[in-house]
């Protein structure tokens, strides 16, 4: 745990240090996707002491290396254009359990968005429990969340339109709903434009 003398911070006006260390959400400063510093809430969320994460590649917090690479490519365009980005994704704790997280980012180098950035992470476990899904189910769920049609998904995944429809029907049955809107509502009202799914199975 990062220990900051609270009285000293108040006396010296070091409120930014105090806010970073004790913020109720996870905060992390990165450089080329390497964790440079994180706060106590971020460490607790993932099951590490903050000092254990310093210098680590962010990949250790993802379910798979493939998902780490996949998410790298998402949001870069938006960060470059607006310097703001957020999504809701599945992350992995130290003990291997998966959980939903809301992630927001700000880049200090918009021309190269992932070179230097600061991120906030909020654990959504209390409001959105994680439901195990196969790799293909998560891929299709992710594309559905982006508003793609079954035909468009089939092209992206290089599978048949009928196969996409079969998987979509399985997802609806699994969550006990009748349509895609109900599917996202049952998962906690996820905003379709900001879902990032894992692909480890």
XYZ file of C-alpha atoms in Angstrom:
201
model
C 0.000 0.000 0.000
C 1.199 3.474 -0.878
C 1.487 5.430 2.363
C 1.217 9.213 2.106
C 1.399 11.339 5.300
C -2.002 13.015 5.199
C -1.156 15.838 7.621
C 2.031 16.651 5.708
C 0.114 16.771 2.418
C -2.380 19.237 3.863
C 0.346 21.339 5.454
C 2.392 21.442 2.241
C -0.539 21.738 -0.159
C 0.307 18.431 -1.855
C -3.322 17.655 -2.584
C -2.626 16.013 -5.943
C -0.415 13.398 -4.248
C -3.105 12.767 -1.674
C -5.872 12.506 -4.273
C -3.899 10.072 -6.418
C -2.956 7.743 -3.567
C -6.354 7.597 -1.870
C -8.837 8.107 -4.716
C -11.766 5.653 -4.425
C -11.236 4.501 -8.026
C -8.212 2.811 -9.550
C -5.773 5.256 -11.130
C -2.724 4.305 -13.173
C -0.090 6.187 -15.167
C 1.317 4.270 -18.137
C 4.108 4.594 -20.662
C 3.915 2.417 -23.783
C 1.416 0.223 -21.865
C 3.859 -0.275 -18.998
C 2.544 0.604 -15.535
C 4.678 3.431 -14.145
C 2.627 4.095 -11.024
C -0.794 3.138 -9.696
C -2.772 3.975 -6.609
C -4.012 1.837 -3.743
C -7.489 1.277 -5.177
C -6.036 0.004 -8.451
C -3.749 -2.444 -6.667
C -6.562 -3.748 -4.432
C -8.846 -4.184 -7.416
C -6.420 -6.579 -9.070
C -5.018 -8.192 -5.925
C -1.549 -6.625 -5.959
C 0.367 -4.139 -3.865
C 0.907 -1.005 -6.001
C 4.677 -1.432 -5.886
C 4.330 -4.943 -7.357
C 2.728 -3.488 -10.472
C 5.233 -0.697 -11.094
C 7.241 -1.527 -14.218
C 4.928 -4.355 -15.276
C 3.461 -4.604 -18.758
C -0.315 -4.175 -18.619
C -0.683 -7.630 -20.178
C -0.600 -9.289 -16.734
C -4.033 -7.800 -15.996
C -5.755 -9.243 -19.069
C -7.298 -12.708 -19.386
C -4.998 -13.514 -22.316
C -2.130 -12.015 -24.292
C -4.407 -12.029 -27.350
C -6.911 -9.772 -25.596
C -4.123 -7.424 -24.510
C -3.136 -7.041 -28.172
C -6.761 -6.718 -29.308
C -7.606 -3.902 -26.892
C -4.445 -2.023 -27.843
C -6.012 -1.336 -31.221
C -9.338 -0.159 -29.827
C -9.758 3.463 -28.908
C -6.479 4.687 -30.395
C -8.308 6.627 -33.123
C -10.673 8.222 -30.595
C -7.825 9.176 -28.266
C -5.918 10.696 -31.158
C -8.934 12.755 -32.245
C -10.540 13.749 -28.931
C -8.020 12.666 -26.263
C -10.877 10.930 -24.432
C -11.765 7.262 -24.392
C -13.809 4.852 -22.332
C -15.043 1.302 -22.539
C -16.275 -1.551 -20.397
C -14.102 -4.636 -20.558
C -13.322 -7.885 -18.783
C -10.097 -7.905 -16.781
C -8.320 -10.560 -14.680
C -7.404 -10.407 -11.018
C -4.208 -11.900 -9.643
C -6.055 -15.089 -8.652
C -7.382 -15.529 -12.190
C -10.987 -14.466 -11.551
C -12.493 -12.321 -14.300
C -14.555 -9.199 -13.718
C -16.132 -6.306 -15.586
C -14.307 -2.986 -15.448
C -15.131 0.513 -16.676
C -12.017 2.127 -18.113
C -11.473 5.794 -18.974
C -8.319 7.216 -20.503
C -6.517 10.484 -21.211
C -3.326 10.647 -23.264
C -0.476 13.083 -22.673
C 0.754 12.330 -26.210
C -2.316 12.385 -28.509
C -0.162 11.948 -31.603
C 0.930 8.592 -30.128
C -1.939 7.901 -27.696
C -0.482 4.949 -25.814
C 2.989 6.440 -25.342
C 2.043 8.261 -22.126
C -1.406 8.199 -20.561
C -3.421 8.163 -17.358
C -6.333 5.795 -16.811
C -9.094 5.226 -14.294
C -10.523 1.777 -13.562
C -13.809 1.101 -11.771
C -14.767 -2.404 -10.652
C -18.308 -3.174 -11.848
C -18.605 -6.552 -10.110
C -21.357 -5.435 -7.717
C -23.640 -4.305 -10.513
C -22.540 -6.559 -13.344
C -21.493 -10.104 -12.448
C -19.258 -11.890 -14.907
C -20.916 -14.699 -16.880
C -18.572 -17.232 -18.489
C -18.781 -17.126 -22.267
C -16.857 -19.016 -24.915
C -14.381 -17.148 -27.108
C -16.787 -17.192 -30.058
C -19.716 -16.019 -27.926
C -17.651 -13.093 -26.686
C -16.513 -12.205 -30.186
C -20.091 -12.172 -31.453
C -21.303 -10.286 -28.384
C -18.618 -7.677 -28.955
C -19.611 -7.189 -32.599
C -23.307 -7.084 -31.711
C -22.492 -4.376 -29.185
C -20.979 -2.326 -31.998
C -24.245 -2.531 -33.927
C -23.037 -4.900 -36.632
C -25.541 -7.105 -38.448
C -25.186 -10.868 -38.552
C -23.897 -10.644 -42.117
C -21.267 -8.081 -41.162
C -20.192 -10.199 -38.190
C -19.950 -13.261 -40.422
C -17.620 -11.382 -42.788
C -15.412 -10.162 -39.923
C -15.136 -13.618 -38.366
C -14.971 -15.441 -41.690
C -17.849 -17.737 -40.772
C -21.306 -18.205 -42.239
C -24.227 -15.897 -41.577
C -26.144 -18.920 -40.288
C -23.431 -19.706 -37.732
C -23.655 -16.175 -36.362
C -27.411 -16.550 -36.022
C -26.956 -19.842 -34.136
C -24.557 -18.218 -31.677
C -26.833 -15.208 -31.258
C -29.752 -17.515 -30.462
C -27.592 -19.373 -27.914
C -26.719 -16.094 -26.216
C -30.370 -15.072 -26.024
C -31.265 -18.429 -24.463
C -28.335 -18.288 -22.049
C -29.495 -14.924 -20.702
C -33.211 -15.697 -20.983
C -34.088 -12.764 -23.242
C -35.848 -12.303 -26.582
C -33.661 -9.782 -28.413
C -30.258 -8.126 -28.510
C -31.461 -5.096 -26.570
C -32.634 -7.400 -23.784
C -29.295 -9.181 -23.920
C -27.337 -6.022 -23.140
C -29.895 -4.926 -20.550
C -29.512 -8.257 -18.746
C -25.757 -7.662 -18.611
C -26.213 -4.443 -16.676
C -27.282 -1.943 -19.286
C -23.992 -1.948 -21.173
C -23.659 0.818 -23.727
C -23.154 -1.109 -26.918
C -20.488 1.206 -28.299
C -18.183 0.538 -25.378
C -18.069 -3.199 -24.805
C -14.763 -4.981 -25.133
C -14.962 -8.745 -24.761
C -12.286 -11.281 -23.967
C -11.262 -14.034 -26.361
C -9.407 -16.638 -24.330
C -11.586 -19.709 -24.891
